[in-house]
PDB file of C-alpha atoms in Angstrom:
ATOM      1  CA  UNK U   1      -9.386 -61.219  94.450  1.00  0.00           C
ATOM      2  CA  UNK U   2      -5.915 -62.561  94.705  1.00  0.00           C
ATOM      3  CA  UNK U   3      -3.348 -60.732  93.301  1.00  0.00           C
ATOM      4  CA  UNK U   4       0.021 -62.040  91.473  1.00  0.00           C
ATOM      5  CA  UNK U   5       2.094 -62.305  94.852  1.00  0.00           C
ATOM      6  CA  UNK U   6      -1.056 -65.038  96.080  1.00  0.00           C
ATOM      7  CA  UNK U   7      -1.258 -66.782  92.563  1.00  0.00           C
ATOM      8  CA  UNK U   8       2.230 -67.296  92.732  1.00  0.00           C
ATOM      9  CA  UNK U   9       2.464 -68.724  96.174  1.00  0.00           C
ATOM     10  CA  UNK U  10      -0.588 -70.774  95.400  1.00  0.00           C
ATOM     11  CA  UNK U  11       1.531 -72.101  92.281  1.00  0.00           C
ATOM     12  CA  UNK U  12       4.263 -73.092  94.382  1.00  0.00           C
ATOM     13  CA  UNK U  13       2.169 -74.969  96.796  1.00  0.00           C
ATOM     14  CA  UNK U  14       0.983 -77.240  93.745  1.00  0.00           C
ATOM     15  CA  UNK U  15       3.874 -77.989  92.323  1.00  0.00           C
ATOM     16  CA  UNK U  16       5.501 -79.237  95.374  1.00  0.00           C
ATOM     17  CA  UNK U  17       2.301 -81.776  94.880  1.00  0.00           C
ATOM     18  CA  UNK U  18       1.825 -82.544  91.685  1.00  0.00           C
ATOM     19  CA  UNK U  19       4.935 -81.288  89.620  1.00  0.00           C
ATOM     20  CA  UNK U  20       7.087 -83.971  87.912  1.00  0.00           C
ATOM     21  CA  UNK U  21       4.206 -86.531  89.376  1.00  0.00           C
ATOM     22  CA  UNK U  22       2.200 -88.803  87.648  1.00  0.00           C
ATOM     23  CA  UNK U  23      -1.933 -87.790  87.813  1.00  0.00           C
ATOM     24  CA  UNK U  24      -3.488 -91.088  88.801  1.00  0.00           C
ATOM     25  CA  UNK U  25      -7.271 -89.897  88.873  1.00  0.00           C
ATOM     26  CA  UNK U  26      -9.152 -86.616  87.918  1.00  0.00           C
ATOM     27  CA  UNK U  27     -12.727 -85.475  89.161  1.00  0.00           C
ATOM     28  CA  UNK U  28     -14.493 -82.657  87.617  1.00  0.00           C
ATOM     29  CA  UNK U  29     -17.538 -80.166  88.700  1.00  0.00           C
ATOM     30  CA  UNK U  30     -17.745 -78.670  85.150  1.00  0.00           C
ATOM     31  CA  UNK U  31     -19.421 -80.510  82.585  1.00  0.00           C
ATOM     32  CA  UNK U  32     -17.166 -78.961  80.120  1.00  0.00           C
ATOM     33  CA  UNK U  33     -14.173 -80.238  81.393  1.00  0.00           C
ATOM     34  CA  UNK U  34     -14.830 -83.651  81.438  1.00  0.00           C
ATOM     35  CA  UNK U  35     -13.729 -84.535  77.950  1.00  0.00           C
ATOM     36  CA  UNK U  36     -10.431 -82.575  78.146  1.00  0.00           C
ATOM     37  CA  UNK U  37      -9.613 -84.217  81.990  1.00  0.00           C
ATOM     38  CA  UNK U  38     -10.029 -87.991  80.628  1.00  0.00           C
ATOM     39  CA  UNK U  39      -6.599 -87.114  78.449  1.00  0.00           C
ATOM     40  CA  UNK U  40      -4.842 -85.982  81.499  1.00  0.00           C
ATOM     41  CA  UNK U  41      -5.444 -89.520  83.526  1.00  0.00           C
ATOM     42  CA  UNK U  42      -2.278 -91.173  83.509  1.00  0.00           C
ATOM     43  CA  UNK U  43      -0.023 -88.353  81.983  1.00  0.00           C
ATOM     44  CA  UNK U  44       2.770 -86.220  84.122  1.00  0.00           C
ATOM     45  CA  UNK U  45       3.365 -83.015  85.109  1.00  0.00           C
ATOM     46  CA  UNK U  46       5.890 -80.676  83.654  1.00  0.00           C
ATOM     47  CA  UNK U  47       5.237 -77.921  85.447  1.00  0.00           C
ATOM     48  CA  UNK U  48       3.108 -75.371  86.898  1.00  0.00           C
ATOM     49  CA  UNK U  49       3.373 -71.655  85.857  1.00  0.00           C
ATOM     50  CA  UNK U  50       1.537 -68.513  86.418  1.00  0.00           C
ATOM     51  CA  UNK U  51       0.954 -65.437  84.267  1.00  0.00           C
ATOM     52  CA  UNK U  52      -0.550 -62.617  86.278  1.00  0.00           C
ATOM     53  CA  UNK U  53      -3.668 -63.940  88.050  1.00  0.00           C
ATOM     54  CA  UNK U  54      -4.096 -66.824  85.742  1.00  0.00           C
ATOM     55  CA  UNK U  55      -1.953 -70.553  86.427  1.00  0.00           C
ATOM     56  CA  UNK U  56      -1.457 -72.562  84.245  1.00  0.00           C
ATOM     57  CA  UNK U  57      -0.204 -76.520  84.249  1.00  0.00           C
ATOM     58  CA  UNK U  58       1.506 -77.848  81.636  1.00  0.00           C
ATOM     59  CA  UNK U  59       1.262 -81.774  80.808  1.00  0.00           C
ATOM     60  CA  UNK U  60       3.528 -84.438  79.327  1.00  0.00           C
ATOM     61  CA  UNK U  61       1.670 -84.373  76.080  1.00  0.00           C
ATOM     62  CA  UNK U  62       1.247 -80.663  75.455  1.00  0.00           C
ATOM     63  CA  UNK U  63      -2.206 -80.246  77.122  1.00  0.00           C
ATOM     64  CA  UNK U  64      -2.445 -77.662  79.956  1.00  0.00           C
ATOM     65  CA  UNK U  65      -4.761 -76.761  82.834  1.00  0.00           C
ATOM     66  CA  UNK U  66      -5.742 -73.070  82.482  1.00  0.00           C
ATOM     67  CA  UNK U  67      -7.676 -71.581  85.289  1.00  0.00           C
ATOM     68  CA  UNK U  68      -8.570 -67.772  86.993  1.00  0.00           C
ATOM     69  CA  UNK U  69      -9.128 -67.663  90.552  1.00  0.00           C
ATOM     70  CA  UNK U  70     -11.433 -64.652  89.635  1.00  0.00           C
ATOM     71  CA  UNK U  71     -13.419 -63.518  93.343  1.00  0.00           C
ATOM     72  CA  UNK U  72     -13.768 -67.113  94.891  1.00  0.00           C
ATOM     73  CA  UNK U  73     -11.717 -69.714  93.673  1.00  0.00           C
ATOM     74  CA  UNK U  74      -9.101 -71.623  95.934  1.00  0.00           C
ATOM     75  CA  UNK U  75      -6.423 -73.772  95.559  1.00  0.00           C
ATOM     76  CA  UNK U  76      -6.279 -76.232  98.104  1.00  0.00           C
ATOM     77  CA  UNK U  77      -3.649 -79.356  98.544  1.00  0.00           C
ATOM     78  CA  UNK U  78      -4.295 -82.533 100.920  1.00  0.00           C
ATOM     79  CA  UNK U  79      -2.821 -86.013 100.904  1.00  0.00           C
ATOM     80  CA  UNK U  80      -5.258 -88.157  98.950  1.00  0.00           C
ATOM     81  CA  UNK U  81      -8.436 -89.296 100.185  1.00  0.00           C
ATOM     82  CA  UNK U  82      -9.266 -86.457 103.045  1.00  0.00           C
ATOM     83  CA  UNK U  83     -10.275 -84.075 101.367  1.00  0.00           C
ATOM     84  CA  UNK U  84     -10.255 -80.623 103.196  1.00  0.00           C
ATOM     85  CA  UNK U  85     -13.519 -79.372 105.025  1.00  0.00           C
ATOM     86  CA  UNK U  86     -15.003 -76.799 103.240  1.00  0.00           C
ATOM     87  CA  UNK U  87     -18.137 -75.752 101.443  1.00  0.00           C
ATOM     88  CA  UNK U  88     -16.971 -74.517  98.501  1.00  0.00           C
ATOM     89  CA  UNK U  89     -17.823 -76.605  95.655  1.00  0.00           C
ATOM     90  CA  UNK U  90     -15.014 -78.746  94.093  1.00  0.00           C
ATOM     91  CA  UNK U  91     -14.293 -77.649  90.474  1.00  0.00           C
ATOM     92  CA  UNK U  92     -11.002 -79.967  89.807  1.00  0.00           C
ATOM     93  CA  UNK U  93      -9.428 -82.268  91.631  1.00  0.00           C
ATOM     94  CA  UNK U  94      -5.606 -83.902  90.340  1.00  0.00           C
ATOM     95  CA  UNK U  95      -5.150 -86.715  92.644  1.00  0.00           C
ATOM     96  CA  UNK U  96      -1.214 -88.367  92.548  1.00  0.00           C
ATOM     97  CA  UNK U  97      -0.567 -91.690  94.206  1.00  0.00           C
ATOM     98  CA  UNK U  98      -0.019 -90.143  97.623  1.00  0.00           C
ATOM     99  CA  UNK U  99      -1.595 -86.297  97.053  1.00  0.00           C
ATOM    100  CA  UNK U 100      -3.995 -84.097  95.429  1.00  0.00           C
ATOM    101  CA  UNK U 101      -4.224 -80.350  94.173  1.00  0.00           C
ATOM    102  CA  UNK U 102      -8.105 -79.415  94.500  1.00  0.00           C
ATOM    103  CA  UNK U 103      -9.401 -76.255  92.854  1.00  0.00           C
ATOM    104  CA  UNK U 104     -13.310 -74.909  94.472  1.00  0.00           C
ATOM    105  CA  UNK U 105     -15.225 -72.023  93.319  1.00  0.00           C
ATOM    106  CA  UNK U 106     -13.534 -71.181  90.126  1.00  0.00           C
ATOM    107  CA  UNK U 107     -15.067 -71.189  86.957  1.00  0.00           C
ATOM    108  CA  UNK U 108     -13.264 -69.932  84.412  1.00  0.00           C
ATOM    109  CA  UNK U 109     -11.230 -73.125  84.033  1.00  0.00           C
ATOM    110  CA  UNK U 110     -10.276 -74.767  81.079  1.00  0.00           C
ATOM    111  CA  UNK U 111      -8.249 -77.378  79.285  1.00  0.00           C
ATOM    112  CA  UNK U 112      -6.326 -76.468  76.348  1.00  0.00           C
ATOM    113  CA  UNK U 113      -3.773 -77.323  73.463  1.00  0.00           C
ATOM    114  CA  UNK U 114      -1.117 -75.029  72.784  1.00  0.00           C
ATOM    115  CA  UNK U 115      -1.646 -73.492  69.651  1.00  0.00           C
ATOM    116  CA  UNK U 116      -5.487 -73.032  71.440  1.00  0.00           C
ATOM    117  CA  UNK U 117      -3.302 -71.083  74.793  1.00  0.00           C
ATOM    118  CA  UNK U 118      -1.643 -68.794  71.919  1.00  0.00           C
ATOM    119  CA  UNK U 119      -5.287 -67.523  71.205  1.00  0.00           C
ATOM    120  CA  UNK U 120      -6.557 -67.278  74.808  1.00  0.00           C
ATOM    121  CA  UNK U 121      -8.512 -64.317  75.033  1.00  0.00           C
ATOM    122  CA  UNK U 122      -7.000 -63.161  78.479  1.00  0.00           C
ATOM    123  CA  UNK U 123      -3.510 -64.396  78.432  1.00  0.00           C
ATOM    124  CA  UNK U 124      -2.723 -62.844  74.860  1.00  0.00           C
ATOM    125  CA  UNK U 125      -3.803 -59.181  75.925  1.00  0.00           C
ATOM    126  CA  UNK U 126      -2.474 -59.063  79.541  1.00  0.00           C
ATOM    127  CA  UNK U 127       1.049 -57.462  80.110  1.00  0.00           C
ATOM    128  CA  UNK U 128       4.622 -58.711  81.307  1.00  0.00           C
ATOM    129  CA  UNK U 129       4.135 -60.315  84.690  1.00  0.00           C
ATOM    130  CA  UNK U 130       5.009 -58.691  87.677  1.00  0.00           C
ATOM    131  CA  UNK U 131       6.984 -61.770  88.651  1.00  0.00           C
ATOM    132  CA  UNK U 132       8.936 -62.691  85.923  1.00  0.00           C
ATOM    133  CA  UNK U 133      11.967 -62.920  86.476  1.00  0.00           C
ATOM    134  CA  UNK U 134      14.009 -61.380  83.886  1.00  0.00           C
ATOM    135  CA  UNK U 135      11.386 -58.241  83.873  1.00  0.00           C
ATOM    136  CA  UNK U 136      13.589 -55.201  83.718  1.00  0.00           C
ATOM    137  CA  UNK U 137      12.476 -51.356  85.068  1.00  0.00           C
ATOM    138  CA  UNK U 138      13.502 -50.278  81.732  1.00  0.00           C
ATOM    139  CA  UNK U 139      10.671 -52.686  80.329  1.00  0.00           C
ATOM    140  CA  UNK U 140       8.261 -50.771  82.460  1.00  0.00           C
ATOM    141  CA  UNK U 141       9.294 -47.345  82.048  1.00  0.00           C
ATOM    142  CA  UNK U 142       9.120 -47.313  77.911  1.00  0.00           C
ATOM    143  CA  UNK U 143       5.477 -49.114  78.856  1.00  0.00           C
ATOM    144  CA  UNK U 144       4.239 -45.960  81.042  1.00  0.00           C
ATOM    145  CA  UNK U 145       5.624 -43.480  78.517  1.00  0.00           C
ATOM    146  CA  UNK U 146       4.052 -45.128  74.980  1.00  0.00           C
ATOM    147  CA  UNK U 147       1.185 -43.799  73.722  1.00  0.00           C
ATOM    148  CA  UNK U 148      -0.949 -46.368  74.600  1.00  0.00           C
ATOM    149  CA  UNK U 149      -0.706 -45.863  78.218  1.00  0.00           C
ATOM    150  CA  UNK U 150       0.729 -42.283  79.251  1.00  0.00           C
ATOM    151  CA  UNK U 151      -2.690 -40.573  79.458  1.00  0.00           C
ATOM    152  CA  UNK U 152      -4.304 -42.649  81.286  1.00  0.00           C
ATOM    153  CA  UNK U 153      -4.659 -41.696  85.100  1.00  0.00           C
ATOM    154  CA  UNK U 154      -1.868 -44.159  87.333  1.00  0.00           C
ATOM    155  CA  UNK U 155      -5.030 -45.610  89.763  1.00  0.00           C
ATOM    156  CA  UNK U 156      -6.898 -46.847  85.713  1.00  0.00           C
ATOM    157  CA  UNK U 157      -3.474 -48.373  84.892  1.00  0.00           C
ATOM    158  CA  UNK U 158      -2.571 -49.993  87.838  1.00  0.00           C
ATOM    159  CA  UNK U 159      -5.664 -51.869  87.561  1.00  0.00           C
ATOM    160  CA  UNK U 160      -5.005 -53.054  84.336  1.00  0.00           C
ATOM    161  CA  UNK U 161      -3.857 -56.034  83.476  1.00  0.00           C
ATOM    162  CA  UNK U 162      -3.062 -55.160  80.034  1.00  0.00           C
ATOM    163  CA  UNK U 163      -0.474 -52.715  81.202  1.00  0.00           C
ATOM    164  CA  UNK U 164       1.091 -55.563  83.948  1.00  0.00           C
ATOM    165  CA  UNK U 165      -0.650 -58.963  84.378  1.00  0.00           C
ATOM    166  CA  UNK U 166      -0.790 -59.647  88.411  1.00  0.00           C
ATOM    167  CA  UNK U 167      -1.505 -55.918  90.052  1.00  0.00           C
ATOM    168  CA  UNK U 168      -4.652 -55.662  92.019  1.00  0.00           C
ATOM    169  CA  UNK U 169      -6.127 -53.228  94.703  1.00  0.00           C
ATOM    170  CA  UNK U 170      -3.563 -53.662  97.326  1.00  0.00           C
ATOM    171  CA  UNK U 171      -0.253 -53.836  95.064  1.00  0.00           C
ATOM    172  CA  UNK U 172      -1.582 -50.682  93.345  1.00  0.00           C
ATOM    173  CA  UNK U 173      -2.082 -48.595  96.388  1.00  0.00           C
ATOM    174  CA  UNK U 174       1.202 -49.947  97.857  1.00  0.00           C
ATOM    175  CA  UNK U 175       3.356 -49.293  94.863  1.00  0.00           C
ATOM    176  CA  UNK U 176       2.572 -45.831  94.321  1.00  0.00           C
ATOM    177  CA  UNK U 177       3.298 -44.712  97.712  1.00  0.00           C
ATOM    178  CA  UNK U 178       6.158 -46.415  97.678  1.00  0.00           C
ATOM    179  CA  UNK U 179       7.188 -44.584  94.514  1.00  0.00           C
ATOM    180  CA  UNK U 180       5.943 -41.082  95.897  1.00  0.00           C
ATOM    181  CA  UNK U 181       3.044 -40.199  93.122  1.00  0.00           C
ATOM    182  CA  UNK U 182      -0.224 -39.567  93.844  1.00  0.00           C
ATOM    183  CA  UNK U 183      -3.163 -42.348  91.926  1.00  0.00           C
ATOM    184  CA  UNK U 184      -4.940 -39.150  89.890  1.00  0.00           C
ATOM    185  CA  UNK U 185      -1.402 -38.242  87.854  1.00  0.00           C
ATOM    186  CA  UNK U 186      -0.906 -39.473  84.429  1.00  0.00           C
ATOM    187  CA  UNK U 187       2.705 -40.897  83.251  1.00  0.00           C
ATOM    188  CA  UNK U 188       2.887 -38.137  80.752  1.00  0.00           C
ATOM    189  CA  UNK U 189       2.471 -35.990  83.585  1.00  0.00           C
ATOM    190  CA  UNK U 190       5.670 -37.507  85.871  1.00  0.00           C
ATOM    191  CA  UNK U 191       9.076 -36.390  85.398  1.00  0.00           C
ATOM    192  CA  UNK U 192      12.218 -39.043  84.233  1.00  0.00           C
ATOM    193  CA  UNK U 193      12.510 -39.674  87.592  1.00  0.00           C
ATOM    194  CA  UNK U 194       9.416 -40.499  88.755  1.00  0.00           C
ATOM    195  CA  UNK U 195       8.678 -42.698  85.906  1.00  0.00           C
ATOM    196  CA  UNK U 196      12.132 -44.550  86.941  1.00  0.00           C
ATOM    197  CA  UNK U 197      10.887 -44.675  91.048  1.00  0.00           C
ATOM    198  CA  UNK U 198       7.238 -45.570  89.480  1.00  0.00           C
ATOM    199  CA  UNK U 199       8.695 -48.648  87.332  1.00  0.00           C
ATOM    200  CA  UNK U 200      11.640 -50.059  89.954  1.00  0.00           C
ATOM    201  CA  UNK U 201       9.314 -49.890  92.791  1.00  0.00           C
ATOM    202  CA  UNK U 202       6.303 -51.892  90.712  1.00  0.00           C
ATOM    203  CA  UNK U 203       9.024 -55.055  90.372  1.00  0.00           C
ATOM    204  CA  UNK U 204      10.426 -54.532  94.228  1.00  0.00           C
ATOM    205  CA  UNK U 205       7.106 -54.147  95.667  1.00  0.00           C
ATOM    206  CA  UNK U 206       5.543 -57.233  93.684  1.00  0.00           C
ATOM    207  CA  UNK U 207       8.576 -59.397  94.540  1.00  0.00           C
ATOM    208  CA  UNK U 208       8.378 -58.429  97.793  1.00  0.00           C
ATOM    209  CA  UNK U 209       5.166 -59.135  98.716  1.00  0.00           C
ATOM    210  CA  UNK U 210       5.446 -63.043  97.498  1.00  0.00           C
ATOM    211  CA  UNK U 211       9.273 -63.569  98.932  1.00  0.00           C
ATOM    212  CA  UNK U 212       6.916 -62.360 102.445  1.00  0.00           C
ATOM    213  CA  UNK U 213       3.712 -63.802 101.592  1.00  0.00           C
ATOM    214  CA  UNK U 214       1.459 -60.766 101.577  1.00  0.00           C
ATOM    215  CA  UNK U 215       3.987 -57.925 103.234  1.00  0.00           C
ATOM    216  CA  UNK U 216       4.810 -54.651 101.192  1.00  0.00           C
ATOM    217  CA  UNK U 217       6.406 -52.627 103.991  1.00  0.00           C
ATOM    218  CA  UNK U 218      10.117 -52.267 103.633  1.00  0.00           C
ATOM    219  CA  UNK U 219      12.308 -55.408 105.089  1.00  0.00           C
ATOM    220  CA  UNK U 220      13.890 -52.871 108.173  1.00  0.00           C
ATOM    221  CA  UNK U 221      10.359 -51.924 108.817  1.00  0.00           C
ATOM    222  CA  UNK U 222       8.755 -55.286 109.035  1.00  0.00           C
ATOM    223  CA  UNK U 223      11.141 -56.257 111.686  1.00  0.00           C
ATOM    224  CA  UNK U 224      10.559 -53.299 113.467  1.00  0.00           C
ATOM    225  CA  UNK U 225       6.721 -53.863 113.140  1.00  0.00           C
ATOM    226  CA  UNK U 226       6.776 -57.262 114.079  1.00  0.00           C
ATOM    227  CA  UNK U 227       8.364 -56.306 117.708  1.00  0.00           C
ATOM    228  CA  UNK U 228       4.991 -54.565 118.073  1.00  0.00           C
ATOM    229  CA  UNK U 229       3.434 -58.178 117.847  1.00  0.00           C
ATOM    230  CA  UNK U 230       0.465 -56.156 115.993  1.00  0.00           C
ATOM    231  CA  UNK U 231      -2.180 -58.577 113.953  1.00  0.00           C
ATOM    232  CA  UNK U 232      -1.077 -59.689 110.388  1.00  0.00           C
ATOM    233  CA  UNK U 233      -3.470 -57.048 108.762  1.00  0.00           C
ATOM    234  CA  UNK U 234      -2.274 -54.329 110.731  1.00  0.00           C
ATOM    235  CA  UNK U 235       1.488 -54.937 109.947  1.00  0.00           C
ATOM    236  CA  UNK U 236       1.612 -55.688 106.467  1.00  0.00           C
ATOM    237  CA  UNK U 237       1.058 -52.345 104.445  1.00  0.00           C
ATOM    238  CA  UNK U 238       2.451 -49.142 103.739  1.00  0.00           C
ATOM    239  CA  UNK U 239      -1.006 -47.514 103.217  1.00  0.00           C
ATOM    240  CA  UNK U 240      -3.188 -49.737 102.093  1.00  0.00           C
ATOM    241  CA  UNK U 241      -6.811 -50.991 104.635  1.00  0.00           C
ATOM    242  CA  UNK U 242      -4.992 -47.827 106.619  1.00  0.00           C
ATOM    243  CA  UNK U 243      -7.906 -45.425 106.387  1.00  0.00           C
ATOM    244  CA  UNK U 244      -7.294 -42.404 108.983  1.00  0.00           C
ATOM    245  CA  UNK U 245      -3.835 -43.941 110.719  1.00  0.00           C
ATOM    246  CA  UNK U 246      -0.760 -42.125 110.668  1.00  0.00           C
ATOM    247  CA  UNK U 247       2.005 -42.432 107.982  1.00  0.00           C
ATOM    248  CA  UNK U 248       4.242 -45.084 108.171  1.00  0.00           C
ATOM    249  CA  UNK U 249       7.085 -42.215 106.872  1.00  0.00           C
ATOM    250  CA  UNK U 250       5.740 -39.037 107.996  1.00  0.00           C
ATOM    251  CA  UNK U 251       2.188 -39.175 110.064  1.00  0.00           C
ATOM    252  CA  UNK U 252      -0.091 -37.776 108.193  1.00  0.00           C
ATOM    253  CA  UNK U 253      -3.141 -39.697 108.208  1.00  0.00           C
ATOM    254  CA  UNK U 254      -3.685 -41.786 105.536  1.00  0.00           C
ATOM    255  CA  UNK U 255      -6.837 -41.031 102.680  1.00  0.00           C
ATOM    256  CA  UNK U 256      -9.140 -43.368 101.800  1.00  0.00           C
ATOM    257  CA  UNK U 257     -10.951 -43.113  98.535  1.00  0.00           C
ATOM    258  CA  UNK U 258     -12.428 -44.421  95.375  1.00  0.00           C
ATOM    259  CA  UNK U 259     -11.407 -44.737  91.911  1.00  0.00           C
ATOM    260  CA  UNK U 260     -12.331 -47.182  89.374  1.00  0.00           C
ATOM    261  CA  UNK U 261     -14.624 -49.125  91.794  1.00  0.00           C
ATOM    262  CA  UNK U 262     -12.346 -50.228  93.696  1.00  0.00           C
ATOM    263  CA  UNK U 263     -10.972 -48.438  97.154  1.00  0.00           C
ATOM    264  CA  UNK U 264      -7.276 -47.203  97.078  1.00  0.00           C
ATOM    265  CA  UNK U 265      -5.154 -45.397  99.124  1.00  0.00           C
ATOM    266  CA  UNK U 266      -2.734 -43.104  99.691  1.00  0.00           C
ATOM    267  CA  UNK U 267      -0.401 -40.208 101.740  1.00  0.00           C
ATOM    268  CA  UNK U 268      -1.213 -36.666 100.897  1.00  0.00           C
ATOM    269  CA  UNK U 269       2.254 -35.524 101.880  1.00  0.00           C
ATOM    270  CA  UNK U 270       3.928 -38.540 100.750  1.00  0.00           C
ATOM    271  CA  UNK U 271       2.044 -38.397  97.495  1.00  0.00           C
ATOM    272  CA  UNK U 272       1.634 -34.700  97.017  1.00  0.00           C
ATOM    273  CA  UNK U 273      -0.969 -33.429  94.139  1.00  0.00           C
ATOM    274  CA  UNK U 274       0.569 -30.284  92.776  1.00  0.00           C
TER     275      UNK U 274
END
């Protein structure tokens, strides 16, 4: 599933299409839609916004697009009229004069009004974005310590969108090594200074992996790793899809295991259990 880094870049690549544009024709592949899209024919774009895996676009007269990637869905952009060669099945399609943004495979896509996106049932119970920009570590810090989320183990609440809307399987694995605590501690459990390396590194990490498009490893270390001229997947992450290799920091081969149904990741040395 794409994580907040992807959703964000995906975001960016629509707006440079449709944002401030006028939509000239809509298709549909959901029946449900098709009511909603007929007010968006002929409107404009404000702007295009995402909150943790979800984007949203906002129209001229206070309807917006909501839609969740979930496991298959894709945003895709072409100029209008060649459409891109795929199989995936077209779910929404926002065709400007000269271009369109084309989502396939989603389904949990809807049209809303405002006062109907205050009641959302996912975007009024996830978190603060990993993204936003004026998220402070401070923020996250009093979030790990409250009592709704300091005994709950770091791997659960890293998952959780609830806790921060846009971490998934790699950013969780990736941001705990990078803070030096191991996925089966609680918050309750870390000292002041863990919970500070815990919270800064969850905003650097996220931010880092959209400003690079997918890469968590430390700026120094990226240019060092791309001398190597190694694949993209085998240059990209700390820990993370590392299963066995040696430490990026210290050499000790990297664990794979599971928790929460989901694999994760991690340095015994880096990330000591005590």
């Amino acid at each position: 599933m794409p994580e907040g880094p992807e959703i964000r870049l995906a975001a960016d690549k629509i707006a440079k299409v449709i944002e401030g544009q006028q939509i000239e024709d809509i298709e549909v592949g959901l029946p449900h839609l098709t009511q909603g899209a007929a007010k968006l024919k002929g409107r404009r774009v404000e702007q295009v916004e995402t909150r943790g895996k979800a984007m949203l676009i906002h129209f001229d007269n206070q309807l917006s697009v909501y839609s969740h990637n979930q496991l298959y869905g894709v945003w895709m952009t072409a100029k209008r009229g060649e459409l891109p060669a795929t199989k995936r099945s077209l779910r929404l399609a926002l065709h400007t004069k000269e271009k369109s943004a084309l989502l396939y495979s989603a389904s949990d896509i809807g049209i809303y009004q405002p006062e109907e996106l205050l009641a959302h049932p996912f975007l009024t119970k996830i978190g603060p974005d990993i993204l936003q920009k004026n998220l402070k570590w401070q923020t996250l810090s009093k979030r790990l310590l409250s009592a709704r989320f300091c005994n709950r183990s770091l791997s659960a609440l890293y998952l959780d969108q609830h806790f921060v809307a846009g971490i998934g399987n790699y950013l969780r694995s990736e941001i705990l090594f990078a803070a030096g605590v191991h996925p089966d501690y609680k918050p309750k459990q870390l000292t002041s200074e863990q919970i500070e390396a815990l919270a800064k590194q969850t905003i650097a990490v996220g931010k880092r992996a959209y400003k690079t498009r997918g890469h968590t490893v430390p700026t120094s270390m990226a240019t060092a790793l791309a001398k190597t001229k190694g694949s993209y997947e085998s240059v990209r992450f700390m820990v993370f899809n590392r299963e066995e290799l040696p430490c990026r920091e210290c050499v000790t081969p990297i664990i794979k295991a599971q928790r929460n149904g989901r694999r994760i990741y991690w340095c015994k040395s880096c990330q000591p259990l005590i």
